Coordinates of C-alpha atoms and ligand atoms in Angstrom, one line a residue:
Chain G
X49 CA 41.5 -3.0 21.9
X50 CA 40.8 -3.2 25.4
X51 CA 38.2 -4.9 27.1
X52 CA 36.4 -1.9 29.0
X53 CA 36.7 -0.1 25.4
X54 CA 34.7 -2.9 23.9
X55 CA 32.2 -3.4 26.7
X56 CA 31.3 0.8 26.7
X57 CA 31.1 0.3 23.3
X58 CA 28.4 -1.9 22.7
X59 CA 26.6 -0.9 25.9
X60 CA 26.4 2.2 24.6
X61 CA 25.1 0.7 20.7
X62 CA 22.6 -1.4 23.0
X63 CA 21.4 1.9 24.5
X64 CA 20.7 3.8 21.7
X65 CA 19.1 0.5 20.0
X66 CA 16.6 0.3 23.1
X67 CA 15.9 3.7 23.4
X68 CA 15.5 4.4 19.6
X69 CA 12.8 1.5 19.6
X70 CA 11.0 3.0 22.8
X71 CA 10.9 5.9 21.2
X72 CA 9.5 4.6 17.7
X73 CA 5.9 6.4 18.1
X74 CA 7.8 9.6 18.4
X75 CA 9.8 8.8 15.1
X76 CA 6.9 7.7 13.3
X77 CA 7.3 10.0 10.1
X78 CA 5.5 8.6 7.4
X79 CA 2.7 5.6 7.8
X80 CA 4.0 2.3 6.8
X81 CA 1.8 1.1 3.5
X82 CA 3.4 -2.7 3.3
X83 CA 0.0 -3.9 4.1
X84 CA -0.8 -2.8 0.5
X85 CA 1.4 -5.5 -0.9
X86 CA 2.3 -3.2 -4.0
X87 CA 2.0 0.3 -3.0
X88 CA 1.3 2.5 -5.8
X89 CA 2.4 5.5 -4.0
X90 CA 5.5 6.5 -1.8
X91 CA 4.0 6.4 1.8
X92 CA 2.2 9.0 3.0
X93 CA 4.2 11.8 5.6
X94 CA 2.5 11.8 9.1
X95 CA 4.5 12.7 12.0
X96 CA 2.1 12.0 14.3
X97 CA 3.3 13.5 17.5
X98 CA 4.2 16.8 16.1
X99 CA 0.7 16.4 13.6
X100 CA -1.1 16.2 16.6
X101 CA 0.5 18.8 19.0
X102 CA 0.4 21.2 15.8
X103 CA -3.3 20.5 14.5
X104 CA -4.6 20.5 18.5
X105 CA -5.9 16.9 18.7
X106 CA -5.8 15.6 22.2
X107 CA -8.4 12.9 21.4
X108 CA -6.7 9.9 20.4
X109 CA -10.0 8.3 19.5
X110 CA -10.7 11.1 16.4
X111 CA -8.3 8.8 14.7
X112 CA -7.7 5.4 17.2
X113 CA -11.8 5.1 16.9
X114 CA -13.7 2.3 18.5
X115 CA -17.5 1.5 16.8
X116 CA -20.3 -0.5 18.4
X117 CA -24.0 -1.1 16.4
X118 CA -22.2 1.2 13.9
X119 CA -22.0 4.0 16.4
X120 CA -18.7 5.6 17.6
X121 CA -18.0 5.1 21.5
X122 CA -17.2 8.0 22.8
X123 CA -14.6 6.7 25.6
X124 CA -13.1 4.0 24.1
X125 CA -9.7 4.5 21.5
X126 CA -7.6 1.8 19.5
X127 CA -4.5 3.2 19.9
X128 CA -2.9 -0.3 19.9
X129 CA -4.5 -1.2 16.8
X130 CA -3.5 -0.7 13.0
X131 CA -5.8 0.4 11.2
X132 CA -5.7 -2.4 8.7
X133 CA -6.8 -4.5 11.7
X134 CA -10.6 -3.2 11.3
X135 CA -10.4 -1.4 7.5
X136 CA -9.3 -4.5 4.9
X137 CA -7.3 -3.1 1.4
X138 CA -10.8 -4.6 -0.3
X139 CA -13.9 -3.1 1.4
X140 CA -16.0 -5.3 2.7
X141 CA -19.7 -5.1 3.7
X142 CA -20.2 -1.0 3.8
X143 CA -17.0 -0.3 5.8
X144 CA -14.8 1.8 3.7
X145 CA -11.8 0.1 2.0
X146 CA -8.4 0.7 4.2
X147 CA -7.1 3.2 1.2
X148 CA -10.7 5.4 1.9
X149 CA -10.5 5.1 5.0
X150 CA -7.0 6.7 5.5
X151 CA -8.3 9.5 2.6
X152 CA -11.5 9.7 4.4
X153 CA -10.1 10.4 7.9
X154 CA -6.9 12.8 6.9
X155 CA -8.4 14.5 3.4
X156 CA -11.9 14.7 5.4
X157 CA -9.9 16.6 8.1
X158 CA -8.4 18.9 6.3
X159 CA -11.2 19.8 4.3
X160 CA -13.1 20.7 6.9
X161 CA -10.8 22.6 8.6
X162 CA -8.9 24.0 5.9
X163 CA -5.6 23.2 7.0
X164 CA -3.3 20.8 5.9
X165 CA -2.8 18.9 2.8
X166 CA -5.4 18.0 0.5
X167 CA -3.6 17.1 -3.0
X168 CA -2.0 13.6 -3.4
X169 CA 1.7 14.6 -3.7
X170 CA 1.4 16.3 -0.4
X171 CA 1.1 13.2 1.5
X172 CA 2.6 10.7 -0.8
X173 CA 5.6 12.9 -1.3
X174 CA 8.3 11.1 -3.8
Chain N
X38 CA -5.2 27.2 -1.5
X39 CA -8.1 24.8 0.2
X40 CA -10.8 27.3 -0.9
X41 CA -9.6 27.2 -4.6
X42 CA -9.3 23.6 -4.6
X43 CA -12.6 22.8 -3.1
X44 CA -14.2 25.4 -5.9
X45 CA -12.7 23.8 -9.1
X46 CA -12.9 19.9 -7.8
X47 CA -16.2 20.6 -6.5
X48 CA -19.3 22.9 -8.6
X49 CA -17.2 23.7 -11.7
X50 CA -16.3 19.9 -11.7
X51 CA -20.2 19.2 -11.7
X52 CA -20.7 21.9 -14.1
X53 CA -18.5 20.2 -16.5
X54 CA -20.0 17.1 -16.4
X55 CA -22.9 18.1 -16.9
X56 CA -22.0 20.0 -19.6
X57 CA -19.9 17.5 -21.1
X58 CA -22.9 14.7 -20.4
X59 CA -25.9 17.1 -21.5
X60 CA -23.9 18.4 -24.6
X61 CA -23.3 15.0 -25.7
X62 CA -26.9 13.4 -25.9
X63 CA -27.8 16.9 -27.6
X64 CA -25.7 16.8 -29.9
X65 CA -26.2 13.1 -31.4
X66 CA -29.8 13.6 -30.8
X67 CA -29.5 17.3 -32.9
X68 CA -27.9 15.0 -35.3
X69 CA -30.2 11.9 -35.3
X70 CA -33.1 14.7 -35.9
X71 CA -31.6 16.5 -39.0
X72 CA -31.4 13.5 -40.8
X73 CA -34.8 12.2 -39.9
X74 CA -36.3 15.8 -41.1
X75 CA -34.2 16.3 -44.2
X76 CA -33.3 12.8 -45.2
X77 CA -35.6 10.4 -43.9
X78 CA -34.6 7.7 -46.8
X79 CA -31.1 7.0 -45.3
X80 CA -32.5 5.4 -42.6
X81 CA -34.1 3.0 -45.3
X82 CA -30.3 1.9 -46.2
X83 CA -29.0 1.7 -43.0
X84 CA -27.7 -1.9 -42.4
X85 CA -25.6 -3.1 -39.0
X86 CA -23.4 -5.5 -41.4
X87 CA -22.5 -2.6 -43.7
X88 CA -22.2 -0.2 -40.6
X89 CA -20.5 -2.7 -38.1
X90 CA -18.0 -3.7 -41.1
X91 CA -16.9 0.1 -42.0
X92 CA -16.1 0.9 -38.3
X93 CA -14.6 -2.2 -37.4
X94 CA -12.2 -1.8 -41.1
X95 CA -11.6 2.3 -40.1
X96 CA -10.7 1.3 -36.7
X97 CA -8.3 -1.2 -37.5
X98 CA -4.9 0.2 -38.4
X99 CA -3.6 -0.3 -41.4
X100 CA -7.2 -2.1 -42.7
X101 CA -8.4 0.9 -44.4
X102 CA -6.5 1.8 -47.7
X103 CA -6.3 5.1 -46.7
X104 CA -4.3 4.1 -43.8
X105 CA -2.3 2.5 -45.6
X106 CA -1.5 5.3 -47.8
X107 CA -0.2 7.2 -44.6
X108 CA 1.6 4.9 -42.0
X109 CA 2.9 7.3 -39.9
X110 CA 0.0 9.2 -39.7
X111 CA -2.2 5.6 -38.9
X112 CA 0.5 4.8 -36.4
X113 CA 0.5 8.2 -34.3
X114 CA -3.7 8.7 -35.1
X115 CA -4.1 5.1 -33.6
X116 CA -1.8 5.4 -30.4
X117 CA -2.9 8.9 -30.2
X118 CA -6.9 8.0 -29.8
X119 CA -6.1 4.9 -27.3
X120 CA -4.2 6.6 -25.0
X121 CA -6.5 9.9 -25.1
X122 CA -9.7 7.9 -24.4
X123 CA -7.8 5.3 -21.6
X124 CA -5.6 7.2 -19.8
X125 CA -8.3 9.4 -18.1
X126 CA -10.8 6.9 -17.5
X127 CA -8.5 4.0 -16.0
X128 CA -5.8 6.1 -14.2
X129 CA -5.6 5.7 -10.6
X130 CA -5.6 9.1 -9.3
X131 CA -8.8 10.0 -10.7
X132 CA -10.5 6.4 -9.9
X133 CA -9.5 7.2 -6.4
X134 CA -11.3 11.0 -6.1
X135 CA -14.6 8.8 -8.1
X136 CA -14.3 6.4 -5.2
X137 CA -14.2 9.2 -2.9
X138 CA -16.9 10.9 -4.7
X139 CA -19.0 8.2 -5.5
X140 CA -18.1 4.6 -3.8
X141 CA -17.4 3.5 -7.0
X142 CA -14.5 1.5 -8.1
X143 CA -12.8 -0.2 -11.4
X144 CA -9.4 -1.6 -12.3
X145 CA -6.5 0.9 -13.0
X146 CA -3.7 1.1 -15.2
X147 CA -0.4 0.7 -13.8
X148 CA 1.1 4.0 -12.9
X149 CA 4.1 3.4 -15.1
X150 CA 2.0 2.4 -17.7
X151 CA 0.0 5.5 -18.0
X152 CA 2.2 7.8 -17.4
X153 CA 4.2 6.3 -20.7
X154 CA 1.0 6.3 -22.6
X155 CA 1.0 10.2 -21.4
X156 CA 3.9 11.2 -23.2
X157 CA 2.9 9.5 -26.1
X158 CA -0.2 11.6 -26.5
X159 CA 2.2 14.7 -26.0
X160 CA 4.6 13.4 -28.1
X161 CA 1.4 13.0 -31.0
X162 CA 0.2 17.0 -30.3
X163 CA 3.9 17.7 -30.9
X164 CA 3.7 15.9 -34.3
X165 CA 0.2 17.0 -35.2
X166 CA 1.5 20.5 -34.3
X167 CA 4.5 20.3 -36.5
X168 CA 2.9 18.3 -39.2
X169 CA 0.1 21.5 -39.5
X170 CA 3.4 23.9 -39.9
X171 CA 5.6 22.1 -42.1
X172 CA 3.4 20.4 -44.9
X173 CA 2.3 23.1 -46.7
X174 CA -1.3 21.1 -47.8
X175 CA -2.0 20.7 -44.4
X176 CA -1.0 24.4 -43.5
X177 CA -3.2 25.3 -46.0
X178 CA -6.5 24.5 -44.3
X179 CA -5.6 24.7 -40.8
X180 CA -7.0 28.0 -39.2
X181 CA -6.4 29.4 -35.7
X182 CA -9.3 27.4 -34.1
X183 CA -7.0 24.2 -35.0
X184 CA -3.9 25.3 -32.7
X185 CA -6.1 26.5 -30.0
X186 CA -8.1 22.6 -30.0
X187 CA -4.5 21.1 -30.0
X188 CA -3.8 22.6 -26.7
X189 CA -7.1 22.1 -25.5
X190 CA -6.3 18.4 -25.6
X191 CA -2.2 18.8 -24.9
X192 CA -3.2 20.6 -21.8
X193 CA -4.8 18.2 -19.6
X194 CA -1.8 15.8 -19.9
X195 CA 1.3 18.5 -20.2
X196 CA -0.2 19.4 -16.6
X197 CA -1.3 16.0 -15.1
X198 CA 2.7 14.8 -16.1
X199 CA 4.0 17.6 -14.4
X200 CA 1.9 16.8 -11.1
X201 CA 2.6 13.5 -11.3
X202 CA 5.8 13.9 -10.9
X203 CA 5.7 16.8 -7.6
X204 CA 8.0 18.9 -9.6
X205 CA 8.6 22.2 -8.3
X206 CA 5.1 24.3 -8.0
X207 CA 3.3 20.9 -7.8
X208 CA -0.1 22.5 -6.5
X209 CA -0.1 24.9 -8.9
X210 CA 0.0 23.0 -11.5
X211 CA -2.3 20.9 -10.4
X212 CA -5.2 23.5 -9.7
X213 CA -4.1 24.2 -13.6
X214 CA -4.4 20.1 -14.3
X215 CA -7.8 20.0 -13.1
X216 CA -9.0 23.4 -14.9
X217 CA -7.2 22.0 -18.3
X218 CA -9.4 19.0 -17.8
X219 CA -13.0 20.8 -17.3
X220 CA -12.3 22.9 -20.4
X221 CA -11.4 19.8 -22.3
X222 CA -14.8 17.8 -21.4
X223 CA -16.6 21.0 -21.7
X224 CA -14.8 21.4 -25.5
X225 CA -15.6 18.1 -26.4
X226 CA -19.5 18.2 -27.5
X227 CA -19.3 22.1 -28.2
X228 CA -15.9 22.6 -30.4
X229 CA -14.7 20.1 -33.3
X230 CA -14.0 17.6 -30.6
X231 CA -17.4 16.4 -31.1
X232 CA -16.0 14.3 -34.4
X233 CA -14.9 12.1 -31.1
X234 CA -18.9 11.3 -30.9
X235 CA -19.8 11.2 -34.6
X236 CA -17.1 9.3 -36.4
X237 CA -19.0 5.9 -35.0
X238 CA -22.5 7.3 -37.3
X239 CA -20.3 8.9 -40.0
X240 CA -18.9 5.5 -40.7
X241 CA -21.7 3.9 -40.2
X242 CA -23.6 6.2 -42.9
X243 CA -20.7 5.5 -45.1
X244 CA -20.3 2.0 -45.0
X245 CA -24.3 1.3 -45.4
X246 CA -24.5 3.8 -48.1
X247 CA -21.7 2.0 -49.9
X248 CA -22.1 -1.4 -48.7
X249 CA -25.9 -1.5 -49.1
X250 CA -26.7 1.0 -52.7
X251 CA -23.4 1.5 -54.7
X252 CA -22.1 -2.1 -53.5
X253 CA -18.6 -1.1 -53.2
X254 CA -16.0 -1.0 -49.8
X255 CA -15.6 2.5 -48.4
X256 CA -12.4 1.5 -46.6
Ligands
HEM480 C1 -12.5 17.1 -13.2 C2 -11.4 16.9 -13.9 C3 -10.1 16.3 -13.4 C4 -9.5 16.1 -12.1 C5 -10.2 16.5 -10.8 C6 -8.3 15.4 -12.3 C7 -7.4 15.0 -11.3 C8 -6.1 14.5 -11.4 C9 -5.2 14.1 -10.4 C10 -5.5 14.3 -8.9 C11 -4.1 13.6 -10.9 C12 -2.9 13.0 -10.2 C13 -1.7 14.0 -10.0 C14 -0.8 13.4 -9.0 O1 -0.5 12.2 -9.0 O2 -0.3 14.2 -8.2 C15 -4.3 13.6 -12.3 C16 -3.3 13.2 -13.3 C17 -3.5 13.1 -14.6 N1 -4.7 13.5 -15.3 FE1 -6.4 14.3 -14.5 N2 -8.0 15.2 -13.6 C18 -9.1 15.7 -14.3 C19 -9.4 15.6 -15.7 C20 -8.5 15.0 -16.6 C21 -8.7 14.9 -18.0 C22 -10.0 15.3 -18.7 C23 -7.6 14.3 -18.6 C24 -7.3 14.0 -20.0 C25 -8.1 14.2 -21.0 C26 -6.7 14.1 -17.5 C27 -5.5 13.5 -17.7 C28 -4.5 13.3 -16.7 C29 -3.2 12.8 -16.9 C30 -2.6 12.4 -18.3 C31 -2.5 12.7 -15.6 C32 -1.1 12.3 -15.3 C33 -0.9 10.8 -15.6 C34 0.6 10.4 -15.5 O3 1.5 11.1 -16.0 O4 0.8 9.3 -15.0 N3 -7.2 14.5 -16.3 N4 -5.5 14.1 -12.6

């Protein structure tokens, strides 16, 4: 093989490596439920760009929320936050456990609005 | 499909609890009454040794002679019950609608776990069913009422099973699940289910009645 063959050929595996992590938000299909330890459940589907775009939330902060003397600020979001980095699997002093608070955000949601899933195996879809 | 779910998890869930809840404490207390109007000298027997030793011997497998006369029957009875009263109570999908509902929590079974304790209690209607066709003394005394109790109580789990596992028309099914289950807790206080409440004070009456004035075992 010749040298300028091997060179295009792993810039072009580097390439799609970089842009395939850049674009990992975009990807995001399902949310990753490792921090469960044992997950009882396959994860739950979310694609969240196309969830977003589809269900009309341009507020990052109705999910990426931000809470001060147990009020919601307004202007501030999270978006660079996990949720498991505020909600803990075991629920501590009031704030709901991680699991409720995933069920309470996307179930709530779609309750209220009457749109999208509401019945376990339509998130955690095997 | 949101409107439908919202109606049978939300008022005709409450209604069946209630139901379920108020039938209950009427029905033992309906009970408790008769026998303090009609028979107030049984009460004059009752003894928690006699009453605590009959239970704990019926409840037992294979401590009663009776069961011992009929171990298949004591086998699939006693896995039967267990799984029946467990299965709902400690299995996670419905612990994690109570902690939705109610901030309250407990242990749960391990998926796997219950869902093999399912089968078991369909593979125990499937028995009971066949056993009330085949044997021709059983046959005998069953009526219509007894098929139509057996798939009150298949129901519930025949439908949970199938959601569990998202096969195809999983919503469905489960709208179906969750109805199945309301009937059930409905039936239990107001159908022959109720023997689920009163075989504790039916073996208690026994065992102090045999224990305590003919001296003799009732198991
Ligand atoms: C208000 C009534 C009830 C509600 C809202 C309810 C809800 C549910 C839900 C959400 C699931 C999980 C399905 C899935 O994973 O996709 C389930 C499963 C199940 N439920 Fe219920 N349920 C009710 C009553 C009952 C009752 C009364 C029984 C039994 C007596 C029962 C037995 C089961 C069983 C056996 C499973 C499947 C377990 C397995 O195969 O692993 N349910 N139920």
């Amino acid at each position: 093989m010749s040298k300028t063959v091997l060179v295009i050929k792993w810039a072009v595996f580097i390439l799609i490596f970089i842009t395939s992590s850049a674009l990992c938000q975009y990807d995001m299909v399902e949310i990753d439920n490792s921090v469960f330890g044992d997950p009882a459940r396959p994860p739950s589907v979310f694609e969240h760009d196309a969830h977003n775009e589809n269900a009309g939330l341009d507020e990052c902060n109705i999910c990426h929320h931000v809470y001060e003397d147990g009020k919601k600020l307004e202007y501030e979001s999270s978006e660079d936050m996990y949720c498991s980095d505020c909600h803990s699997v075991k629920s501590e002093n009031g704030s709901p456990s991680l699991r409720k608070a995933f069920h309470m955000n996307c179930k709530g949601c779609h309750l209220e609005q009457k749109a999208g899933p509401v019945l376990c195996g339509e998130c955690h879809r095997k | 499909m949101h409107t439908i779910y919202q109606f049978v998890s939300g008022p005709l869930a409450w209604i069946a609890f209630i139901l379920f809840a108020g039938g209950c404490i009427y029905r033992v207390a309906a009970l408790l009454h008769t026998v303090y109007q009609k028979e107030r000298f049984i009460f004059s027997y009752m003894s928690w040794r006699h009453s605590l030793n009959s239970i704990f011997h019926w409840i037992i497998p294979f401590a009663s002679v009776n069961s011992r006369k009929h171990p298949v029957m004591t086998v699939v009875t006693f896995v039967f019950h267990i799984s029946l009263i467990l299965v709902p109570i400690f299995l996670l999908s419905h612990i994690v609608l109570w902690d939705e509902a109610w901030n309250i929590t407990w242990p749960a079974l391990p998926d796997g776990l219950a869902d093999v304790m399912t089968v078991l209690v369909i593979l125990s209607c499937v028995f009971f069913l066949a056993r009330r066709i085949v044997l021709p003394e059983v046959k005998y005394v069953t009526s219509a009422s007894d098929y139509v109790i057996l798939a009150i109580v298949a129901a519930p789990f025949i439908t949970g099973f199938y959601a569990y596992h998202q096969w195809p028309g999983y919503s469905f099914v489960m709208i179906l699940h969750i109805l199945a289950g309301e009937i059930m807790l409905i039936a239990i206080p107001f159908s022959r289910l109720r023997h689920m409440l009163f075989s504790v004070f039916t073996r208690a009456y026994m065992g102090s009645e045999f224990g305590g004035v003919r001296h003799a075992r009732d198991w």
